[in-house]
């Protein structure tokens, strides 16, 4: 190991380091997981990645891939040390093939930048995590990330046609093709999506792109209870409407938002559901009307069509994450128990349980999220300099995870498992986890790729 | 403005990485230690008693303190302030870079950041200047020594409006303060300003402006040259010019002190203004500030070249209100002029000694 840094430098020059400060900067993501790498390397192509992985394999050194380090579960934190591969510098857009509705990109491309480039051609890449401005598409694929618009357009996995992957033995394989459909053998692409760097390292991705809709409408409906809101969502779905976004903001969230911005143009009298429909002028007008009818139990319904009006409402929605620290500078949001999912019909029950759990822990909680696909973000806030509060927070997060599983849900709907949620995998998967372990052993027998993650 | 950075402020960082999407230094270098998020992790480590290695020093010193991270931070963390605080902490431990030592010695020896031995007022064409006046024009080191025509034009235009200059101006303190070193020239300048009896200090340099405004005691009003020109725009009887220019917001005028509109209003009183791709709050840094131009000249130039990519098509002339931005953008191949150069062109008759075209 003594001269591994020299070997790495022979491969990539000054894009490899063992400086203690640089290692410190790569020891965390946006979660509470910590792990110091021994080396940080910034490769620029699949050949370099392959050589680094072969070298690591010869020495049995762990390799942990990382995009922008914006993850919320420690997926890119090198908890067993070894080599941290920073892939964010591999950020070229390789091919734009509009005729075949696809692009090929390197994993470090930032989704917002891809969408800027696609916009002028009338296309977009739909998955839209809150971190679209800074995360990488490689990280999105590794975690099967999604966002508000996925209720209509599907999650990242639905947009991946082919991946170039460096395997644990250094081989470079392709998991798919340019084809929009294929029924030839195992779906290796889907095996890699969501594998969090434990099966291979993505060095290029071919993505399906989608035409931009011509019109959008936003319907903001305020309900006396979250349950009534969830009923309206189910009713709208049953009427054949697939909204392009379907969000819930509970009354605690609204109260906090209104304190941050008293001029906020949102109804404050109940739990709020935001529906967005997209398509043509005519189709969105019709669907907005249908949604209004589905919201018969609402206290108030407001339909927004103006670009600015809609942008203002979405801006308020985006503010949620940071809102409480603006209200009370001593409180910080801690991302634990923040990404559970349940079947849509169970959302009101989950909200009620999260409310009780937070109350019993004495922790303020905002509940908001993508009700259209059953994904609830519980935002818990504590004074992070207070040790006792950390204990209470961890217990509350644990109970939220168990509540979701109890309701037939998942501990992570879009952020991933990493280390933060690894201990729930057995409970969520049962024997299915054994199969995952077998797959891992078959593909990475030495266990050098992102070891310690996914509860494998 | 002294003391250690507050650990609580650093802990507010949830490492969401939003700063990565805008940090111009990170854009060039790519290492996590060169983003605001990485710098805060390093600053926190130092506050915990950690020892700085080369990468830590480079991380903290390579920030231009442009403040775009602060603008976008969901937790509203003031990274530039924390980074300056961490710089003070490492300077306080006696860890000065070669560039910092050189700067400190130069300023001590010559009173200016360039180490120039000649008369600071050599640019002045006026034979007489009043000892006392309502307002003082603070020229700054860079404008005095590198852009004498800018200072000469400025004074000739604003002197009739009741403005004088300091007989013995010294460095405002900005280059030292921004890199975390106490500036002894502040007291000297203060005495000079007091002696003139001026209630207003006017400066055409972003570094001087932010320092006079935020690091000097609030005994006098501080105006940027663009604000002063805007106030007196009708007195100047400017004619309009049939040209189109763009405007580069200096970070320490714009984001740090919210002077976005005055320079634009002055420009629009003269000619067409077309904005750069990123402007106002979102304007990208030219790479010159925070000690980066002297400490990391290559990085600084790369950032300036990147900034030139934001130019609107078919517009060449970049108007700005900071000599450091002007110098950096020009060194990178741009065509940057000071706002006063544009004003001078639009005067009913050119001020004496100002030449016929905006030069640099």
PDB file of N, CA, C and O in Angstrom, chain A residues 14-17 19-22 24-31 40 42 66-70 86 88 113 116 133-134 322 326 330 333 383-385, chain B residues 8 11-12 14-18 20-21 26-27 29-34 37-39 41-42 45 51-53 55-57 73-76 277-278 284:
ATOM      1  N   UNK A  14      -1.453  14.280 -11.570  1.00  0.00           N
ATOM      2  CA  UNK A  14      -1.794  15.001 -10.342  1.00  0.00           C
ATOM      3  C   UNK A  14      -3.292  14.967 -10.030  1.00  0.00           C
ATOM      4  O   UNK A  14      -3.758  15.662  -9.137  1.00  0.00           O
ATOM      5  N   UNK A  15      -4.028  14.122 -10.752  1.00  0.00           N
ATOM      6  CA  UNK A  15      -5.439  13.947 -10.395  1.00  0.00           C
ATOM      7  C   UNK A  15      -5.621  12.849  -9.344  1.00  0.00           C
ATOM      8  O   UNK A  15      -6.718  12.370  -9.124  1.00  0.00           O
ATOM      9  N   UNK A  16      -4.528  12.461  -8.704  1.00  0.00           N
ATOM     10  CA  UNK A  16      -4.612  11.541  -7.557  1.00  0.00           C
ATOM     11  C   UNK A  16      -3.950  12.229  -6.368  1.00  0.00           C
ATOM     12  O   UNK A  16      -2.932  12.910  -6.530  1.00  0.00           O
ATOM     13  N   UNK A  17      -4.522  12.072  -5.196  1.00  0.00           N
ATOM     14  CA  UNK A  17      -3.923  12.705  -4.024  1.00  0.00           C
ATOM     15  C   UNK A  17      -4.117  11.848  -2.784  1.00  0.00           C
ATOM     16  O   UNK A  17      -5.050  11.040  -2.715  1.00  0.00           O
ATOM     17  N   UNK A  19      -3.532  13.766   0.167  1.00  0.00           N
ATOM     18  CA  UNK A  19      -3.470  14.871   1.125  1.00  0.00           C
ATOM     19  C   UNK A  19      -4.587  14.742   2.152  1.00  0.00           C
ATOM     20  O   UNK A  19      -5.727  14.409   1.832  1.00  0.00           O
ATOM     21  N   UNK A  20      -4.243  14.998   3.394  1.00  0.00           N
ATOM     22  CA  UNK A  20      -5.226  14.754   4.456  1.00  0.00           C
ATOM     23  C   UNK A  20      -6.410  15.724   4.365  1.00  0.00           C
ATOM     24  O   UNK A  20      -7.541  15.341   4.640  1.00  0.00           O
ATOM     25  N   UNK A  21      -6.172  16.968   3.947  1.00  0.00           N
ATOM     26  CA  UNK A  21      -7.287  17.911   3.840  1.00  0.00           C
ATOM     27  C   UNK A  21      -8.231  17.526   2.710  1.00  0.00           C
ATOM     28  O   UNK A  21      -9.450  17.613   2.843  1.00  0.00           O
ATOM     29  N   UNK A  22      -7.640  17.100   1.603  1.00  0.00           N
ATOM     30  CA  UNK A  22      -8.497  16.703   0.485  1.00  0.00           C
ATOM     31  C   UNK A  22      -9.301  15.475   0.872  1.00  0.00           C
ATOM     32  O   UNK A  22     -10.511  15.385   0.605  1.00  0.00           O
ATOM     33  N   UNK A  24     -10.278  14.663   3.774  1.00  0.00           N
ATOM     34  CA  UNK A  24     -11.339  15.125   4.693  1.00  0.00           C
ATOM     35  C   UNK A  24     -12.561  15.619   3.912  1.00  0.00           C
ATOM     36  O   UNK A  24     -13.708  15.317   4.251  1.00  0.00           O
ATOM     37  N   UNK A  25     -12.295  16.379   2.845  1.00  0.00           N
ATOM     38  CA  UNK A  25     -13.398  16.948   2.062  1.00  0.00           C
ATOM     39  C   UNK A  25     -14.227  15.868   1.372  1.00  0.00           C
ATOM     40  O   UNK A  25     -15.371  16.109   1.014  1.00  0.00           O
ATOM     41  N   UNK A  26     -13.639  14.704   1.169  1.00  0.00           N
ATOM     42  CA  UNK A  26     -14.360  13.612   0.513  1.00  0.00           C
ATOM     43  C   UNK A  26     -14.865  12.580   1.520  1.00  0.00           C
ATOM     44  O   UNK A  26     -15.266  11.498   1.140  1.00  0.00           O
ATOM     45  N   UNK A  27     -14.836  12.930   2.796  1.00  0.00           N
ATOM     46  CA  UNK A  27     -15.220  11.949   3.813  1.00  0.00           C
ATOM     47  C   UNK A  27     -16.707  11.984   4.134  1.00  0.00           C
ATOM     48  O   UNK A  27     -17.190  11.212   4.945  1.00  0.00           O
ATOM     49  N   UNK A  28     -17.416  12.909   3.510  1.00  0.00           N
ATOM     50  CA  UNK A  28     -18.841  13.029   3.824  1.00  0.00           C
ATOM     51  C   UNK A  28     -19.647  13.367   2.572  1.00  0.00           C
ATOM     52  O   UNK A  28     -19.109  13.909   1.608  1.00  0.00           O
ATOM     53  N   UNK A  29     -20.944  13.059   2.638  1.00  0.00           N
ATOM     54  CA  UNK A  29     -21.869  13.597   1.646  1.00  0.00           C
ATOM     55  C   UNK A  29     -22.865  14.458   2.423  1.00  0.00           C
ATOM     56  O   UNK A  29     -22.498  15.011   3.464  1.00  0.00           O
ATOM     57  N   UNK A  30     -24.119  14.535   1.977  1.00  0.00           N
ATOM     58  CA  UNK A  30     -25.063  15.377   2.715  1.00  0.00           C
ATOM     59  C   UNK A  30     -25.768  14.608   3.846  1.00  0.00           C
ATOM     60  O   UNK A  30     -26.666  15.130   4.472  1.00  0.00           O
ATOM     61  N   UNK A  31     -25.305  13.375   4.111  1.00  0.00           N
ATOM     62  CA  UNK A  31     -25.883  12.606   5.228  1.00  0.00           C
ATOM     63  C   UNK A  31     -24.987  12.746   6.462  1.00  0.00           C
ATOM     64  O   UNK A  31     -24.042  13.531   6.460  1.00  0.00           O
ATOM     65  N   UNK A  40      -7.798  10.005  -3.019  1.00  0.00           N
ATOM     66  CA  UNK A  40      -8.860  10.532  -3.866  1.00  0.00           C
ATOM     67  C   UNK A  40      -8.306  10.620  -5.280  1.00  0.00           C
ATOM     68  O   UNK A  40      -7.205  11.128  -5.486  1.00  0.00           O
ATOM     69  N   UNK A  42      -9.361  11.490  -9.453  1.00  0.00           N
ATOM     70  CA  UNK A  42     -10.356  12.079 -10.350  1.00  0.00           C
ATOM     71  C   UNK A  42     -10.087  11.626 -11.783  1.00  0.00           C
ATOM     72  O   UNK A  42      -9.446  12.330 -12.552  1.00  0.00           O
ATOM     73  N   UNK A  66     -18.051   8.239  -6.636  1.00  0.00           N
ATOM     74  CA  UNK A  66     -18.801   9.375  -6.117  1.00  0.00           C
ATOM     75  C   UNK A  66     -19.062  10.366  -7.240  1.00  0.00           C
ATOM     76  O   UNK A  66     -18.220  10.555  -8.124  1.00  0.00           O
ATOM     77  N   UNK A  67     -20.252  10.970  -7.219  1.00  0.00           N
ATOM     78  CA  UNK A  67     -20.560  12.014  -8.187  1.00  0.00           C
ATOM     79  C   UNK A  67     -20.274  13.362  -7.549  1.00  0.00           C
ATOM     80  O   UNK A  67     -19.123  13.730  -7.337  1.00  0.00           O
ATOM     81  N   UNK A  68     -21.346  14.091  -7.183  1.00  0.00           N
ATOM     82  CA  UNK A  68     -21.158  15.408  -6.570  1.00  0.00           C
ATOM     83  C   UNK A  68     -21.206  15.330  -5.046  1.00  0.00           C
ATOM     84  O   UNK A  68     -21.114  16.349  -4.375  1.00  0.00           O
ATOM     85  N   UNK A  69     -21.384  14.127  -4.507  1.00  0.00           N
ATOM     86  CA  UNK A  69     -21.421  14.006  -3.044  1.00  0.00           C
ATOM     87  C   UNK A  69     -22.623  14.710  -2.436  1.00  0.00           C
ATOM     88  O   UNK A  69     -22.529  15.281  -1.354  1.00  0.00           O
ATOM     89  N   UNK A  70     -23.755  14.681  -3.148  1.00  0.00           N
ATOM     90  CA  UNK A  70     -24.956  15.333  -2.619  1.00  0.00           C
ATOM     91  C   UNK A  70     -25.930  14.316  -2.021  1.00  0.00           C
ATOM     92  O   UNK A  70     -27.033  14.665  -1.650  1.00  0.00           O
ATOM     93  N   UNK A  86     -13.660  10.220  -7.679  1.00  0.00           N
ATOM     94  CA  UNK A  86     -14.520  11.383  -7.934  1.00  0.00           C
ATOM     95  C   UNK A  86     -14.772  11.453  -9.441  1.00  0.00           C
ATOM     96  O   UNK A  86     -13.886  11.804 -10.209  1.00  0.00           O
ATOM     97  N   UNK A  88     -16.996  13.345 -10.969  1.00  0.00           N
ATOM     98  CA  UNK A  88     -17.710  14.556 -11.401  1.00  0.00           C
ATOM     99  C   UNK A  88     -16.975  15.302 -12.517  1.00  0.00           C
ATOM    100  O   UNK A  88     -17.567  16.117 -13.217  1.00  0.00           O
ATOM    101  N   UNK A 113     -27.672  21.072 -16.437  1.00  0.00           N
ATOM    102  CA  UNK A 113     -26.928  21.455 -17.650  1.00  0.00           C
ATOM    103  C   UNK A 113     -27.407  20.670 -18.860  1.00  0.00           C
ATOM    104  O   UNK A 113     -27.519  21.203 -19.964  1.00  0.00           O
ATOM    105  N   UNK A 116     -30.554  22.291 -19.926  1.00  0.00           N
ATOM    106  CA  UNK A 116     -30.330  23.558 -20.660  1.00  0.00           C
ATOM    107  C   UNK A 116     -30.037  23.243 -22.123  1.00  0.00           C
ATOM    108  O   UNK A 116     -30.531  23.892 -23.037  1.00  0.00           O
ATOM    109  N   UNK A 133     -29.460  21.040  -9.761  1.00  0.00           N
ATOM    110  CA  UNK A 133     -28.447  22.026 -10.156  1.00  0.00           C
ATOM    111  C   UNK A 133     -27.040  21.566  -9.815  1.00  0.00           C
ATOM    112  O   UNK A 133     -26.073  22.129 -10.311  1.00  0.00           O
ATOM    113  N   UNK A 134     -26.914  20.561  -8.930  1.00  0.00           N
ATOM    114  CA  UNK A 134     -25.549  20.193  -8.525  1.00  0.00           C
ATOM    115  C   UNK A 134     -25.251  18.704  -8.517  1.00  0.00           C
ATOM    116  O   UNK A 134     -24.101  18.309  -8.542  1.00  0.00           O
ATOM    117  N   UNK A 322     -34.992  24.369   3.419  1.00  0.00           N
ATOM    118  CA  UNK A 322     -34.165  25.268   4.220  1.00  0.00           C
ATOM    119  C   UNK A 322     -34.994  26.160   5.129  1.00  0.00           C
ATOM    120  O   UNK A 322     -34.453  26.932   5.914  1.00  0.00           O
ATOM    121  N   UNK A 326     -34.260  29.264   8.624  1.00  0.00           N
ATOM    122  CA  UNK A 326     -34.479  30.708   8.473  1.00  0.00           C
ATOM    123  C   UNK A 326     -35.378  31.219   9.586  1.00  0.00           C
ATOM    124  O   UNK A 326     -35.319  32.369   9.980  1.00  0.00           O
ATOM    125  N   UNK A 330     -31.103  28.491  15.290  1.00  0.00           N
ATOM    126  CA  UNK A 330     -30.496  27.436  16.101  1.00  0.00           C
ATOM    127  C   UNK A 330     -30.944  26.040  15.690  1.00  0.00           C
ATOM    128  O   UNK A 330     -30.440  25.047  16.197  1.00  0.00           O
ATOM    129  N   UNK A 333     -32.061  21.304   9.853  1.00  0.00           N
ATOM    130  CA  UNK A 333     -32.724  20.102   9.394  1.00  0.00           C
ATOM    131  C   UNK A 333     -31.703  18.975   9.317  1.00  0.00           C
ATOM    132  O   UNK A 333     -30.608  19.153   8.798  1.00  0.00           O
ATOM    133  N   UNK A 383     -31.512  21.312  17.356  1.00  0.00           N
ATOM    134  CA  UNK A 383     -30.286  22.071  17.589  1.00  0.00           C
ATOM    135  C   UNK A 383     -29.159  21.045  17.524  1.00  0.00           C
ATOM    136  O   UNK A 383     -29.016  20.205  18.415  1.00  0.00           O
ATOM    137  N   UNK A 384     -28.373  21.107  16.447  1.00  0.00           N
ATOM    138  CA  UNK A 384     -27.417  20.019  16.225  1.00  0.00           C
ATOM    139  C   UNK A 384     -26.216  20.080  17.164  1.00  0.00           C
ATOM    140  O   UNK A 384     -25.391  19.186  17.156  1.00  0.00           O
ATOM    141  N   UNK A 385     -26.118  21.126  17.987  1.00  0.00           N
ATOM    142  CA  UNK A 385     -25.013  21.143  18.948  1.00  0.00           C
ATOM    143  C   UNK A 385     -25.433  20.454  20.255  1.00  0.00           C
ATOM    144  O   UNK A 385     -24.651  20.345  21.188  1.00  0.00           O
TER     145      UNK A 385
ATOM    146  N   UNK B   8     -20.660  27.506  14.938  1.00  0.00           N
ATOM    147  CA  UNK B   8     -22.082  27.281  14.737  1.00  0.00           C
ATOM    148  C   UNK B   8     -22.501  27.618  13.305  1.00  0.00           C
ATOM    149  O   UNK B   8     -23.319  26.942  12.694  1.00  0.00           O
ATOM    150  N   UNK B  11     -21.438  24.844  11.164  1.00  0.00           N
ATOM    151  CA  UNK B  11     -22.283  23.653  11.329  1.00  0.00           C
ATOM    152  C   UNK B  11     -23.620  23.784  10.605  1.00  0.00           C
ATOM    153  O   UNK B  11     -24.300  22.797  10.370  1.00  0.00           O
ATOM    154  N   UNK B  12     -23.997  25.014  10.270  1.00  0.00           N
ATOM    155  CA  UNK B  12     -25.248  25.186   9.521  1.00  0.00           C
ATOM    156  C   UNK B  12     -25.169  24.559   8.126  1.00  0.00           C
ATOM    157  O   UNK B  12     -26.180  24.301   7.489  1.00  0.00           O
ATOM    158  N   UNK B  14     -25.256  21.941   5.559  1.00  0.00           N
ATOM    159  CA  UNK B  14     -25.725  20.551   5.500  1.00  0.00           C
ATOM    160  C   UNK B  14     -25.063  19.803   4.335  1.00  0.00           C
ATOM    161  O   UNK B  14     -25.456  18.711   3.993  1.00  0.00           O
ATOM    162  N   UNK B  15     -24.065  20.429   3.737  1.00  0.00           N
ATOM    163  CA  UNK B  15     -23.298  19.831   2.637  1.00  0.00           C
ATOM    164  C   UNK B  15     -24.181  19.439   1.461  1.00  0.00           C
ATOM    165  O   UNK B  15     -23.940  18.436   0.789  1.00  0.00           O
ATOM    166  N   UNK B  16     -25.201  20.230   1.191  1.00  0.00           N
ATOM    167  CA  UNK B  16     -26.104  19.942   0.074  1.00  0.00           C
ATOM    168  C   UNK B  16     -25.385  20.093  -1.258  1.00  0.00           C
ATOM    169  O   UNK B  16     -25.783  19.514  -2.260  1.00  0.00           O
ATOM    170  N   UNK B  17     -24.300  20.884  -1.264  1.00  0.00           N
ATOM    171  CA  UNK B  17     -23.501  21.006  -2.482  1.00  0.00           C
ATOM    172  C   UNK B  17     -24.010  22.042  -3.479  1.00  0.00           C
ATOM    173  O   UNK B  17     -23.491  22.137  -4.588  1.00  0.00           O
ATOM    174  N   UNK B  18     -25.006  22.834  -3.081  1.00  0.00           N
ATOM    175  CA  UNK B  18     -25.524  23.849  -4.010  1.00  0.00           C
ATOM    176  C   UNK B  18     -24.397  24.771  -4.483  1.00  0.00           C
ATOM    177  O   UNK B  18     -24.359  25.159  -5.653  1.00  0.00           O
ATOM    178  N   UNK B  20     -21.454  24.073  -5.180  1.00  0.00           N
ATOM    179  CA  UNK B  20     -20.677  23.477  -6.280  1.00  0.00           C
ATOM    180  C   UNK B  20     -21.185  23.925  -7.639  1.00  0.00           C
ATOM    181  O   UNK B  20     -20.427  23.966  -8.609  1.00  0.00           O
ATOM    182  N   UNK B  21     -22.495  24.231  -7.713  1.00  0.00           N
ATOM    183  CA  UNK B  21     -23.057  24.567  -9.017  1.00  0.00           C
ATOM    184  C   UNK B  21     -22.654  25.964  -9.484  1.00  0.00           C
ATOM    185  O   UNK B  21     -22.815  26.289 -10.648  1.00  0.00           O
ATOM    186  N   UNK B  26     -14.057  26.321  -8.091  1.00  0.00           N
ATOM    187  CA  UNK B  26     -14.320  24.886  -8.193  1.00  0.00           C
ATOM    188  C   UNK B  26     -14.494  24.470  -9.651  1.00  0.00           C
ATOM    189  O   UNK B  26     -14.025  23.434 -10.085  1.00  0.00           O
ATOM    190  N   UNK B  27     -15.179  25.340 -10.403  1.00  0.00           N
ATOM    191  CA  UNK B  27     -15.406  25.053 -11.824  1.00  0.00           C
ATOM    192  C   UNK B  27     -14.082  24.805 -12.551  1.00  0.00           C
ATOM    193  O   UNK B  27     -13.980  23.960 -13.420  1.00  0.00           O
ATOM    194  N   UNK B  29     -10.992  24.051 -10.940  1.00  0.00           N
ATOM    195  CA  UNK B  29     -10.056  23.113 -10.311  1.00  0.00           C
ATOM    196  C   UNK B  29     -10.659  21.737 -10.035  1.00  0.00           C
ATOM    197  O   UNK B  29      -9.950  20.735 -10.056  1.00  0.00           O
ATOM    198  N   UNK B  30     -11.948  21.689  -9.726  1.00  0.00           N
ATOM    199  CA  UNK B  30     -12.628  20.396  -9.620  1.00  0.00           C
ATOM    200  C   UNK B  30     -12.441  19.614  -8.327  1.00  0.00           C
ATOM    201  O   UNK B  30     -13.165  18.665  -8.089  1.00  0.00           O
ATOM    202  N   UNK B  31     -11.495  19.981  -7.500  1.00  0.00           N
ATOM    203  CA  UNK B  31     -11.327  19.281  -6.225  1.00  0.00           C
ATOM    204  C   UNK B  31     -12.372  19.792  -5.233  1.00  0.00           C
ATOM    205  O   UNK B  31     -12.642  20.986  -5.165  1.00  0.00           O
ATOM    206  N   UNK B  32     -12.896  18.872  -4.438  1.00  0.00           N
ATOM    207  CA  UNK B  32     -13.911  19.272  -3.449  1.00  0.00           C
ATOM    208  C   UNK B  32     -13.378  20.368  -2.518  1.00  0.00           C
ATOM    209  O   UNK B  32     -14.119  21.248  -2.093  1.00  0.00           O
ATOM    210  N   UNK B  33     -12.087  20.345  -2.212  1.00  0.00           N
ATOM    211  CA  UNK B  33     -11.513  21.341  -1.297  1.00  0.00           C
ATOM    212  C   UNK B  33     -11.567  22.746  -1.882  1.00  0.00           C
ATOM    213  O   UNK B  33     -11.335  23.721  -1.168  1.00  0.00           O
ATOM    214  N   UNK B  34     -11.881  22.859  -3.188  1.00  0.00           N
ATOM    215  CA  UNK B  34     -11.937  24.192  -3.786  1.00  0.00           C
ATOM    216  C   UNK B  34     -13.365  24.653  -4.015  1.00  0.00           C
ATOM    217  O   UNK B  34     -13.605  25.605  -4.750  1.00  0.00           O
ATOM    218  N   UNK B  37     -18.273  24.349   0.042  1.00  0.00           N
ATOM    219  CA  UNK B  37     -18.554  23.260   0.979  1.00  0.00           C
ATOM    220  C   UNK B  37     -17.264  22.659   1.529  1.00  0.00           C
ATOM    221  O   UNK B  37     -17.125  22.465   2.745  1.00  0.00           O
ATOM    222  N   UNK B  38     -16.307  22.408   0.659  1.00  0.00           N
ATOM    223  CA  UNK B  38     -15.029  21.857   1.100  1.00  0.00           C
ATOM    224  C   UNK B  38     -14.282  22.835   1.990  1.00  0.00           C
ATOM    225  O   UNK B  38     -13.698  22.462   3.011  1.00  0.00           O
ATOM    226  N   UNK B  39     -14.320  24.111   1.608  1.00  0.00           N
ATOM    227  CA  UNK B  39     -13.610  25.121   2.412  1.00  0.00           C
ATOM    228  C   UNK B  39     -14.178  25.194   3.818  1.00  0.00           C
ATOM    229  O   UNK B  39     -13.444  25.373   4.787  1.00  0.00           O
ATOM    230  N   UNK B  41     -15.599  22.722   5.415  1.00  0.00           N
ATOM    231  CA  UNK B  41     -15.162  21.525   6.145  1.00  0.00           C
ATOM    232  C   UNK B  41     -13.739  21.722   6.663  1.00  0.00           C
ATOM    233  O   UNK B  41     -13.418  21.362   7.791  1.00  0.00           O
ATOM    234  N   UNK B  42     -12.914  22.315   5.811  1.00  0.00           N
ATOM    235  CA  UNK B  42     -11.526  22.555   6.226  1.00  0.00           C
ATOM    236  C   UNK B  42     -11.458  23.605   7.334  1.00  0.00           C
ATOM    237  O   UNK B  42     -10.761  23.431   8.329  1.00  0.00           O
ATOM    238  N   UNK B  45     -12.436  22.034  10.549  1.00  0.00           N
ATOM    239  CA  UNK B  45     -11.360  21.157  11.025  1.00  0.00           C
ATOM    240  C   UNK B  45     -10.270  21.993  11.718  1.00  0.00           C
ATOM    241  O   UNK B  45      -9.759  21.622  12.777  1.00  0.00           O
ATOM    242  N   UNK B  51      -4.407  20.754  12.100  1.00  0.00           N
ATOM    243  CA  UNK B  51      -3.295  21.498  11.519  1.00  0.00           C
ATOM    244  C   UNK B  51      -3.491  21.612  10.016  1.00  0.00           C
ATOM    245  O   UNK B  51      -3.879  20.655   9.364  1.00  0.00           O
ATOM    246  N   UNK B  52      -3.225  22.794   9.476  1.00  0.00           N
ATOM    247  CA  UNK B  52      -3.420  22.961   8.036  1.00  0.00           C
ATOM    248  C   UNK B  52      -2.262  22.371   7.236  1.00  0.00           C
ATOM    249  O   UNK B  52      -1.114  22.674   7.523  1.00  0.00           O
ATOM    250  N   UNK B  53      -2.565  21.511   6.267  1.00  0.00           N
ATOM    251  CA  UNK B  53      -1.525  21.068   5.332  1.00  0.00           C
ATOM    252  C   UNK B  53      -1.596  21.942   4.077  1.00  0.00           C
ATOM    253  O   UNK B  53      -2.389  22.897   4.015  1.00  0.00           O
ATOM    254  N   UNK B  55      -2.812  21.460   1.147  1.00  0.00           N
ATOM    255  CA  UNK B  55      -4.116  21.496   0.473  1.00  0.00           C
ATOM    256  C   UNK B  55      -5.097  22.385   1.242  1.00  0.00           C
ATOM    257  O   UNK B  55      -5.923  23.069   0.648  1.00  0.00           O
ATOM    258  N   UNK B  56      -4.987  22.390   2.571  1.00  0.00           N
ATOM    259  CA  UNK B  56      -5.888  23.230   3.372  1.00  0.00           C
ATOM    260  C   UNK B  56      -5.600  24.707   3.119  1.00  0.00           C
ATOM    261  O   UNK B  56      -6.503  25.521   2.936  1.00  0.00           O
ATOM    262  N   UNK B  57      -4.316  25.052   3.095  1.00  0.00           N
ATOM    263  CA  UNK B  57      -3.943  26.446   2.848  1.00  0.00           C
ATOM    264  C   UNK B  57      -4.390  26.874   1.448  1.00  0.00           C
ATOM    265  O   UNK B  57      -4.977  27.944   1.268  1.00  0.00           O
ATOM    266  N   UNK B  73     -26.877  29.932  -1.241  1.00  0.00           N
ATOM    267  CA  UNK B  73     -26.892  28.941  -0.155  1.00  0.00           C
ATOM    268  C   UNK B  73     -28.265  28.856   0.513  1.00  0.00           C
ATOM    269  O   UNK B  73     -28.753  29.847   1.045  1.00  0.00           O
ATOM    270  N   UNK B  74     -28.897  27.671   0.501  1.00  0.00           N
ATOM    271  CA  UNK B  74     -30.209  27.547   1.143  1.00  0.00           C
ATOM    272  C   UNK B  74     -30.139  27.817   2.649  1.00  0.00           C
ATOM    273  O   UNK B  74     -31.120  28.248   3.242  1.00  0.00           O
ATOM    274  N   UNK B  75     -28.993  27.549   3.270  1.00  0.00           N
ATOM    275  CA  UNK B  75     -28.856  27.788   4.709  1.00  0.00           C
ATOM    276  C   UNK B  75     -28.365  29.204   4.994  1.00  0.00           C
ATOM    277  O   UNK B  75     -28.123  29.560   6.143  1.00  0.00           O
ATOM    278  N   UNK B  76     -28.217  30.000   3.955  1.00  0.00           N
ATOM    279  CA  UNK B  76     -27.771  31.399   4.060  1.00  0.00           C
ATOM    280  C   UNK B  76     -26.454  31.550   4.809  1.00  0.00           C
ATOM    281  O   UNK B  76     -26.285  32.435   5.640  1.00  0.00           O
ATOM    282  N   UNK B 277     -24.278  36.901 -20.005  1.00  0.00           N
ATOM    283  CA  UNK B 277     -25.100  35.716 -19.750  1.00  0.00           C
ATOM    284  C   UNK B 277     -25.461  35.614 -18.264  1.00  0.00           C
ATOM    285  O   UNK B 277     -26.580  35.303 -17.902  1.00  0.00           O
ATOM    286  N   UNK B 278     -24.508  35.879 -17.401  1.00  0.00           N
ATOM    287  CA  UNK B 278     -24.772  35.911 -15.969  1.00  0.00           C
ATOM    288  C   UNK B 278     -24.501  37.329 -15.491  1.00  0.00           C
ATOM    289  O   UNK B 278     -23.407  37.835 -15.705  1.00  0.00           O
ATOM    290  N   UNK B 284     -20.679  36.090 -12.712  1.00  0.00           N
ATOM    291  CA  UNK B 284     -19.531  35.276 -12.338  1.00  0.00           C
ATOM    292  C   UNK B 284     -18.324  36.171 -12.104  1.00  0.00           C
ATOM    293  O   UNK B 284     -18.166  37.218 -12.722  1.00  0.00           O
TER     294      UNK B 284
END
